[in-house]
PDB file of C-alpha atoms in Angstrom:
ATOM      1  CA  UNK W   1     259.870-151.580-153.732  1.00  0.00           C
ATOM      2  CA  UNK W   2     261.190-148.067-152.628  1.00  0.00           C
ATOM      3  CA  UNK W   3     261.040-147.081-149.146  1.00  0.00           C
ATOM      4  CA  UNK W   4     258.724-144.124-150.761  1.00  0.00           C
ATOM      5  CA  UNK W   5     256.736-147.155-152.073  1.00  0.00           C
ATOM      6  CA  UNK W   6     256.122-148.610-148.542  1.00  0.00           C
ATOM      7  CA  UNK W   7     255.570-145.217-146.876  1.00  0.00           C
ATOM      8  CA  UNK W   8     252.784-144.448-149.420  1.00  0.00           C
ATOM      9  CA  UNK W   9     251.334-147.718-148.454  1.00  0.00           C
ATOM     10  CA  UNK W  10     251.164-147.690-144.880  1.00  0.00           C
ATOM     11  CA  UNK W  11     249.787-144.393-145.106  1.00  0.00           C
ATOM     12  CA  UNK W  12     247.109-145.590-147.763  1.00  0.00           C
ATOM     13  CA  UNK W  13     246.287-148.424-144.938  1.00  0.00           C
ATOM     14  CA  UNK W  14     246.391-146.561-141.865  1.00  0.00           C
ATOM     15  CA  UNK W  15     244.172-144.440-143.729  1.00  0.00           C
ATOM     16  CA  UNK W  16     241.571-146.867-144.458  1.00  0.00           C
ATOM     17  CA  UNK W  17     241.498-148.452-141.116  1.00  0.00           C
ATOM     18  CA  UNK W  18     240.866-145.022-139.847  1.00  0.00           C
ATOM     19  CA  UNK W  19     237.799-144.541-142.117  1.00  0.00           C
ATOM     20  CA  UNK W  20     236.355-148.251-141.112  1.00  0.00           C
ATOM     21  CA  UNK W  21     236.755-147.478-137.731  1.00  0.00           C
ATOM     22  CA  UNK W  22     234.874-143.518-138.067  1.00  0.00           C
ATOM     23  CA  UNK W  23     231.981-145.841-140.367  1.00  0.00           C
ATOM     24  CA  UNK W  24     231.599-147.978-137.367  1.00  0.00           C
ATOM     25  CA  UNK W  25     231.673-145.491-134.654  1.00  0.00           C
ATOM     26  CA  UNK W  26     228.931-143.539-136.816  1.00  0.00           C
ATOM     27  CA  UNK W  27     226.960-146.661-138.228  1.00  0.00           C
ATOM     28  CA  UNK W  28     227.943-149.366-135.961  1.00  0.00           C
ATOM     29  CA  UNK W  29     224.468-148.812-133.910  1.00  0.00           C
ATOM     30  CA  UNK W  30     222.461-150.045-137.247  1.00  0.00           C
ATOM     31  CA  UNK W  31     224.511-152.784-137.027  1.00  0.00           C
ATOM     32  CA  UNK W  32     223.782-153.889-133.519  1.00  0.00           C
ATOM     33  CA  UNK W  33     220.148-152.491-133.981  1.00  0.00           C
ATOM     34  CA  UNK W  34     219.534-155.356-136.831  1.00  0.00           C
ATOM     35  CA  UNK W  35     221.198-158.373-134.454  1.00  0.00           C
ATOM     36  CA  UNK W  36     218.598-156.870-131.970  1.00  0.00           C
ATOM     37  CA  UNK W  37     215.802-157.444-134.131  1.00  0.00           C
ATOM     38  CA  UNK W  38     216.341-160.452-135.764  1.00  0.00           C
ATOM     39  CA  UNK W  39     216.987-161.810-132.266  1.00  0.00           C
ATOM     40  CA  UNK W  40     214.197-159.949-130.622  1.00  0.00           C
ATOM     41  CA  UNK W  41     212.068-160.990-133.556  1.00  0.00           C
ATOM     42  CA  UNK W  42     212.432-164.643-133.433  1.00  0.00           C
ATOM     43  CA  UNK W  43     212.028-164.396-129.344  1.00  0.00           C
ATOM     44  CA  UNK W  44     209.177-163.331-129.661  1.00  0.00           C
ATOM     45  CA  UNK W  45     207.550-165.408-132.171  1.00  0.00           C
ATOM     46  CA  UNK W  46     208.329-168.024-129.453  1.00  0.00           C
ATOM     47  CA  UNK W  47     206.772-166.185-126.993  1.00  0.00           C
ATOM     48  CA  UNK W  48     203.688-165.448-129.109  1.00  0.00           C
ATOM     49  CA  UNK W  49     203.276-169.013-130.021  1.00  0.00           C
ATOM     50  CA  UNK W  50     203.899-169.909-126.555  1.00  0.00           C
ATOM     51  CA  UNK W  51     201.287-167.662-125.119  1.00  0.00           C
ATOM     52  CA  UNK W  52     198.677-168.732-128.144  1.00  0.00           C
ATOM     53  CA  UNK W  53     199.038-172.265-126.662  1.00  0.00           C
ATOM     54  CA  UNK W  54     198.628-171.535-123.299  1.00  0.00           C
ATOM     55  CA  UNK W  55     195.534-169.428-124.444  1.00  0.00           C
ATOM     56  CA  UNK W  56     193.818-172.162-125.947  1.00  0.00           C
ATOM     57  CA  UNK W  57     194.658-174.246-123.069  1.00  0.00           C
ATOM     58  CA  UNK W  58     193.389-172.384-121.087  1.00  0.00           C
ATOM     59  CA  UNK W  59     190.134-171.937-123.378  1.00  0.00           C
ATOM     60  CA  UNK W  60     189.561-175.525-123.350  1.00  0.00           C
ATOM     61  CA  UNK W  61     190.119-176.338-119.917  1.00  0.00           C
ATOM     62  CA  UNK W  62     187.279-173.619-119.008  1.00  0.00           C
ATOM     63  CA  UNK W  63     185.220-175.021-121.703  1.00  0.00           C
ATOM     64  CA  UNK W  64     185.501-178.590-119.946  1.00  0.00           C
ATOM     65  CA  UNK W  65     185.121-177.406-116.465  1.00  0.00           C
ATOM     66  CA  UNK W  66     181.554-175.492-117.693  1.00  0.00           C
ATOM     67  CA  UNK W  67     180.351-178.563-119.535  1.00  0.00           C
ATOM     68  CA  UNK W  68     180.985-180.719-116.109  1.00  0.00           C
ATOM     69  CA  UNK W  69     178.132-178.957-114.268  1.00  0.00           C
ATOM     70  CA  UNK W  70     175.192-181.237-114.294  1.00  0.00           C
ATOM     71  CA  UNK W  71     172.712-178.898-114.631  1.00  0.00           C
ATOM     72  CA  UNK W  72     171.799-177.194-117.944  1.00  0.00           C
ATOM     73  CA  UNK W  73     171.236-173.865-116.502  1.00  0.00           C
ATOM     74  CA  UNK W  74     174.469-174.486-114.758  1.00  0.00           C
ATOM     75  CA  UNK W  75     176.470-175.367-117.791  1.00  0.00           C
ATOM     76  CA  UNK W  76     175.077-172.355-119.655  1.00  0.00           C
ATOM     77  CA  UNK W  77     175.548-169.924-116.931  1.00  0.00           C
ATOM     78  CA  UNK W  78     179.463-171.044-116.738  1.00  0.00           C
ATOM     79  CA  UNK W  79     179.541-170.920-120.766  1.00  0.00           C
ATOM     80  CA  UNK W  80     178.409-167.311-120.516  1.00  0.00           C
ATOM     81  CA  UNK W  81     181.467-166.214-118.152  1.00  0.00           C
ATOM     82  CA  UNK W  82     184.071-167.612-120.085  1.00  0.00           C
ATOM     83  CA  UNK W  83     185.870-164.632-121.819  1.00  0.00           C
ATOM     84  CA  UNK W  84     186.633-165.508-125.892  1.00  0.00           C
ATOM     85  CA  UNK W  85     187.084-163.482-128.992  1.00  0.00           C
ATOM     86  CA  UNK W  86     187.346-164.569-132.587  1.00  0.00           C
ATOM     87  CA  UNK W  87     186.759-168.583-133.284  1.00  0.00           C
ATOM     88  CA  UNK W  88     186.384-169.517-129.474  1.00  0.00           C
ATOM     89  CA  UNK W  89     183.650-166.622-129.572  1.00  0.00           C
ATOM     90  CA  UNK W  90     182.049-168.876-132.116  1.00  0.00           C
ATOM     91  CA  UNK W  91     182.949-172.115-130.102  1.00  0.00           C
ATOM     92  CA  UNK W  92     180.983-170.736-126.790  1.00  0.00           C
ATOM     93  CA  UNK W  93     178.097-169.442-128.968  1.00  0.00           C
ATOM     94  CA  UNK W  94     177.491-172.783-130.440  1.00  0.00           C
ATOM     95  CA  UNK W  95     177.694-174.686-127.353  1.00  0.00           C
ATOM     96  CA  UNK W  96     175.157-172.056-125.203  1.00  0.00           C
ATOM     97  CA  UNK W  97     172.550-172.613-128.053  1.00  0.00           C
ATOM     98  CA  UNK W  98     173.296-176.418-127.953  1.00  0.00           C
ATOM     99  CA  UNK W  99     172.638-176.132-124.466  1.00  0.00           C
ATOM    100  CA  UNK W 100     169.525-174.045-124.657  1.00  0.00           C
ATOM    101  CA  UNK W 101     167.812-177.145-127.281  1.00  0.00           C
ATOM    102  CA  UNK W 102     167.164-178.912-123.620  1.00  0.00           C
ATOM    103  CA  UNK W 103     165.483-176.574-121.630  1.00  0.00           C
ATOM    104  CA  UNK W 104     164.317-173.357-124.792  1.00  0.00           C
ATOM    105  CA  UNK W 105     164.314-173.810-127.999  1.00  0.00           C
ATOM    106  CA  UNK W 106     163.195-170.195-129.142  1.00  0.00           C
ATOM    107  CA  UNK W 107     166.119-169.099-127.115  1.00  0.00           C
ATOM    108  CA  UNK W 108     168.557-171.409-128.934  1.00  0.00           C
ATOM    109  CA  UNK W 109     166.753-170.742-132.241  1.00  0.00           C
ATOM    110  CA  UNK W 110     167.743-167.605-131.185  1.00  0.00           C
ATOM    111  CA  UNK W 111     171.060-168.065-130.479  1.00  0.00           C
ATOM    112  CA  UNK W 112     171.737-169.994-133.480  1.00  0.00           C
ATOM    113  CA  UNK W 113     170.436-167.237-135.498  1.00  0.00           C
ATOM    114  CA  UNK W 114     173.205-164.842-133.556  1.00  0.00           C
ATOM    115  CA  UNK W 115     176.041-167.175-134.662  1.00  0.00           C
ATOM    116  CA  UNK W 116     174.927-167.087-138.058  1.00  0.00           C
ATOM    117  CA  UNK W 117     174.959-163.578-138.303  1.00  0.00           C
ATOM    118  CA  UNK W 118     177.902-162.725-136.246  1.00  0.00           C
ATOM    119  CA  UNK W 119     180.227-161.025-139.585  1.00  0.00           C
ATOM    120  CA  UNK W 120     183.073-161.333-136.772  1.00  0.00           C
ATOM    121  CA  UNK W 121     182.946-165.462-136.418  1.00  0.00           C
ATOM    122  CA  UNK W 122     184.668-166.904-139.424  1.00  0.00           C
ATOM    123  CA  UNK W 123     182.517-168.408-142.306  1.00  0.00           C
ATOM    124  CA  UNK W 124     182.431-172.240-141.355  1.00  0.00           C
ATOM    125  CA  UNK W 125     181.002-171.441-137.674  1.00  0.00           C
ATOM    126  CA  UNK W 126     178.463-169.152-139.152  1.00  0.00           C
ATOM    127  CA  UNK W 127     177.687-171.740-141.734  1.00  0.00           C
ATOM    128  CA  UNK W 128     177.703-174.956-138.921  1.00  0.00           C
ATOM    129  CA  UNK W 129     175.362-172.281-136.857  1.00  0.00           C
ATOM    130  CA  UNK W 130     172.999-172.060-139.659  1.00  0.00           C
ATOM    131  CA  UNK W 131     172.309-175.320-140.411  1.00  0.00           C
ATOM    132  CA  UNK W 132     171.973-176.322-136.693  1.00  0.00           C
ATOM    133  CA  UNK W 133     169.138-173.634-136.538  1.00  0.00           C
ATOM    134  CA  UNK W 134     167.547-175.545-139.353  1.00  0.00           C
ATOM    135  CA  UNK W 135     167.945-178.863-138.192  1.00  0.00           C
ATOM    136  CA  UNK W 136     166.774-177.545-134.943  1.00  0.00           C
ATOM    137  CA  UNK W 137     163.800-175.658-136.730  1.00  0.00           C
ATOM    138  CA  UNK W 138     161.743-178.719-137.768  1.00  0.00           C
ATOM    139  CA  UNK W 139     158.162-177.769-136.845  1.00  0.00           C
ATOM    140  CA  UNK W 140     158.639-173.808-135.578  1.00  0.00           C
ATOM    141  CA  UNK W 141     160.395-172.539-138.513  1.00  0.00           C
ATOM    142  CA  UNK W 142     158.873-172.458-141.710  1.00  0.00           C
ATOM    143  CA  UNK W 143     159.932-174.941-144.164  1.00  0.00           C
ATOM    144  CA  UNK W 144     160.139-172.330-146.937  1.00  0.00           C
ATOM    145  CA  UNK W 145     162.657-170.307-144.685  1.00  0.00           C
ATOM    146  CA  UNK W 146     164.841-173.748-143.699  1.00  0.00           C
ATOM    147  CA  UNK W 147     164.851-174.722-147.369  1.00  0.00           C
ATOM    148  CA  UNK W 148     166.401-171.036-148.464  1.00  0.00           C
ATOM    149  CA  UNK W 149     169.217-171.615-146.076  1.00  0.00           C
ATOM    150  CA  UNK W 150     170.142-175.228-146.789  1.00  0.00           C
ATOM    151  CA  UNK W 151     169.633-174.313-150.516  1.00  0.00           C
ATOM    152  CA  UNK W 152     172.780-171.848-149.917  1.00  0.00           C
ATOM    153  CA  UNK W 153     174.720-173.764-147.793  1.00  0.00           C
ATOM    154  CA  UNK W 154     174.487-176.815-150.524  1.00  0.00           C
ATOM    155  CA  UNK W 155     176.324-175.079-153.044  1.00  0.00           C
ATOM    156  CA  UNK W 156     179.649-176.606-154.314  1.00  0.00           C
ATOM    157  CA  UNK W 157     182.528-175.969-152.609  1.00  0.00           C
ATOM    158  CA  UNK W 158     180.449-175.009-149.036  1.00  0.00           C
ATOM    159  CA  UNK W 159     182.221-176.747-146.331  1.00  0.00           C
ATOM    160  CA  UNK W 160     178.868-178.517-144.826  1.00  0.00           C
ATOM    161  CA  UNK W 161     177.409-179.472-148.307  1.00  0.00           C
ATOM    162  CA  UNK W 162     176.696-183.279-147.533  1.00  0.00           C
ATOM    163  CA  UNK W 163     175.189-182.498-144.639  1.00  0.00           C
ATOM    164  CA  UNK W 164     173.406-179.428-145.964  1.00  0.00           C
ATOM    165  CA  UNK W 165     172.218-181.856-148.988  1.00  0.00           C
ATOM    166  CA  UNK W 166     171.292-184.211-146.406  1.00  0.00           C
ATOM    167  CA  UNK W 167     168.642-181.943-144.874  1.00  0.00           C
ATOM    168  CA  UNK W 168     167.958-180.649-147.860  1.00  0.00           C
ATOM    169  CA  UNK W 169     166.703-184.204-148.814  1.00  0.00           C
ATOM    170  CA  UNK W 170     164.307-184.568-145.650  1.00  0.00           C
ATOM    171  CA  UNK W 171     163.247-181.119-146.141  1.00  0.00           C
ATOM    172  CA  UNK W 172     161.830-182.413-149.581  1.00  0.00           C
ATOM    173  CA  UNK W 173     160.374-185.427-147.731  1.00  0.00           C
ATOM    174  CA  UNK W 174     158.900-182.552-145.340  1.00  0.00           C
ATOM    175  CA  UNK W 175     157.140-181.048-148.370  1.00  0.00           C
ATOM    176  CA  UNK W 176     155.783-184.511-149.933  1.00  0.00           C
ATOM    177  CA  UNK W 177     158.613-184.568-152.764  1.00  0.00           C
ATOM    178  CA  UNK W 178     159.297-188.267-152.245  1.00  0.00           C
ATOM    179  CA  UNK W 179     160.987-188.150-156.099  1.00  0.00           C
ATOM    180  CA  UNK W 180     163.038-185.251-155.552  1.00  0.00           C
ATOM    181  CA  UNK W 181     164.702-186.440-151.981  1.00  0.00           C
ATOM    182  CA  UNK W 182     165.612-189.721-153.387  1.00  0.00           C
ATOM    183  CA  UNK W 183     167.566-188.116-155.967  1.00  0.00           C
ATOM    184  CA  UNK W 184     169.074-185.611-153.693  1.00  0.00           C
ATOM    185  CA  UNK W 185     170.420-188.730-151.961  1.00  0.00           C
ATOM    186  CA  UNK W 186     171.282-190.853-154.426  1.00  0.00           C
ATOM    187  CA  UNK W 187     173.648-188.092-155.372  1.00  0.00           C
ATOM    188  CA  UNK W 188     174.806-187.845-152.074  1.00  0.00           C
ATOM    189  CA  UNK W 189     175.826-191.402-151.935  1.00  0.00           C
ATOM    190  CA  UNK W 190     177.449-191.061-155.350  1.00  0.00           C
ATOM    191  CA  UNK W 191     179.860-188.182-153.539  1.00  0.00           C
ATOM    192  CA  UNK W 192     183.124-188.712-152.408  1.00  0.00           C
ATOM    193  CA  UNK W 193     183.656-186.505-149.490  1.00  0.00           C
ATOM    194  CA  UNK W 194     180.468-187.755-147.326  1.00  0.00           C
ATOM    195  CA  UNK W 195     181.422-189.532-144.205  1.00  0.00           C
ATOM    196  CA  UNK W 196     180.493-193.112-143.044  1.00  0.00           C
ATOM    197  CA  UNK W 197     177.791-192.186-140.662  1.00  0.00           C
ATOM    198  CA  UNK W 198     176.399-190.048-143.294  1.00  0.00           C
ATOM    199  CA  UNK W 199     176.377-192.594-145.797  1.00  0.00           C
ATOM    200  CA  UNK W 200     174.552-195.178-143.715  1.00  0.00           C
ATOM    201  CA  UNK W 201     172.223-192.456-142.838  1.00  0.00           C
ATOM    202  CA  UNK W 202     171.234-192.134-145.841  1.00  0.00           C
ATOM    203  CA  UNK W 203     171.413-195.788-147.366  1.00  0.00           C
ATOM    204  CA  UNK W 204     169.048-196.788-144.577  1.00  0.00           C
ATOM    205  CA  UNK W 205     166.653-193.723-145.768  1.00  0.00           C
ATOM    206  CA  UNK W 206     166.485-194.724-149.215  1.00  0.00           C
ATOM    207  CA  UNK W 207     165.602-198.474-148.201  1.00  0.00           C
ATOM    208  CA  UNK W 208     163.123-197.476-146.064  1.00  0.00           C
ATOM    209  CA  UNK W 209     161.922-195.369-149.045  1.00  0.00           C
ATOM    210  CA  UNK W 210     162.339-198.496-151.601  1.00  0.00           C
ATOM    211  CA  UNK W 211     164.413-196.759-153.232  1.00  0.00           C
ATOM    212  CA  UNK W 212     167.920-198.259-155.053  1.00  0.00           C
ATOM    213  CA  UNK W 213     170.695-196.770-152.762  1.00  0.00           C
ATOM    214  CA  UNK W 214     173.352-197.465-155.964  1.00  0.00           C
ATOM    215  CA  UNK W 215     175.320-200.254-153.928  1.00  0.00           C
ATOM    216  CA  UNK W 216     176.461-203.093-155.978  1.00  0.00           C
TER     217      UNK W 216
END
């Protein structure tokens, strides 16, 4: 290779460092500006799972300390100052109307009835606050009214159907359908996704009704 050769090669290189080095003076910053947020980003996903812990901690430890109180008033009074938003909302709202069964019940029908409605809660706590206000219902609501709302949350896929189907069955009993609750819960028992407690429940129902619970 020429000595021309080399010169026009050094100059090609010096060149080309030169132009690297103007790209990172001028576009270094995006550079350092992405390493910033990647780290900054994963820093504080720690931080916000970190705090979301210590929120719920927090949550249940107040929850805890209010349920401690003996007195019902008491209990409901601390509920009431605890400061929740979203599901824990929900939490507080079913444990005040829980509370209120003791000492009011048109209060905690009440209450219930809140829950159920509140578009804000998500759809299980509305649901769970629904069927509570039924169960709680017997004998002040009307039967035509509890039977509408069990008769939606028994549909397939709701996730309190056995339980729904379960008052759904003594709500028939409640109306002198003797025929009609036996074959709610024979269906029941036939289910796959009902709990032991329920299933006993209603196996000891159907006996006491003379009715076959399906058991081999």
């Amino acid at each position: 290779m020429s000595n021309t050769d080399r010169f026009f090669e050094e100059v090609t290189e010096e060149l080309r460092r030169d132009r690297a080095m103007d790209a990172l003076r001028k576009y270094g910053w995006i550079a350092v500006l992405a390493v910033l947020l990647i780290v900054g980003g994963t820093a504080w996903n720690e931080w916000r799972k970190a705090s979301a812990q210590a929120e719920a901690e927090a949550f249940g430890e107040a929850v805890l300390s209010a349920l401690e109180n003996n007195d019902s008033d008491a209990r409901i009074a601390a509920l009431g100052e605890i400061d929740a938003t979203g599901p824990q909302q929900g939490v507080l709202q079913l444990l005040r109307a829980g509370e209120l069964l003791e000492t009011d019940l048109a209060a905690a029908l009440d209450a219930f009835q809140a829950a159920a409605e509140d578009n804000s809660l998500p759809d299980a706590y509305r649901q769970l606050a629904a069927l509570k206000r039924v169960m709680a219902g017997q004998g002040t609501l009307p039967l035509a009214e509890r039977q509408t709302v069990v008769a939606g949350l028994a549909q397939p896929g709701q996730p309190f159907r056995p339980l729904a189907l379960e008052q759904s069955a003594l709500l028939a009993l409640e109306a002198g359908e003797a025929e009609r609750a036996i074959e709610i819960m024979q269906d029941l028992l036939a289910q796959s996704d009902v709990s032991e407690a329920l299933r006993q429940r209603v196996t000891q129902l159907l006996i006491s009704l003379g009715a076959e619970t399906g058991a081999a």
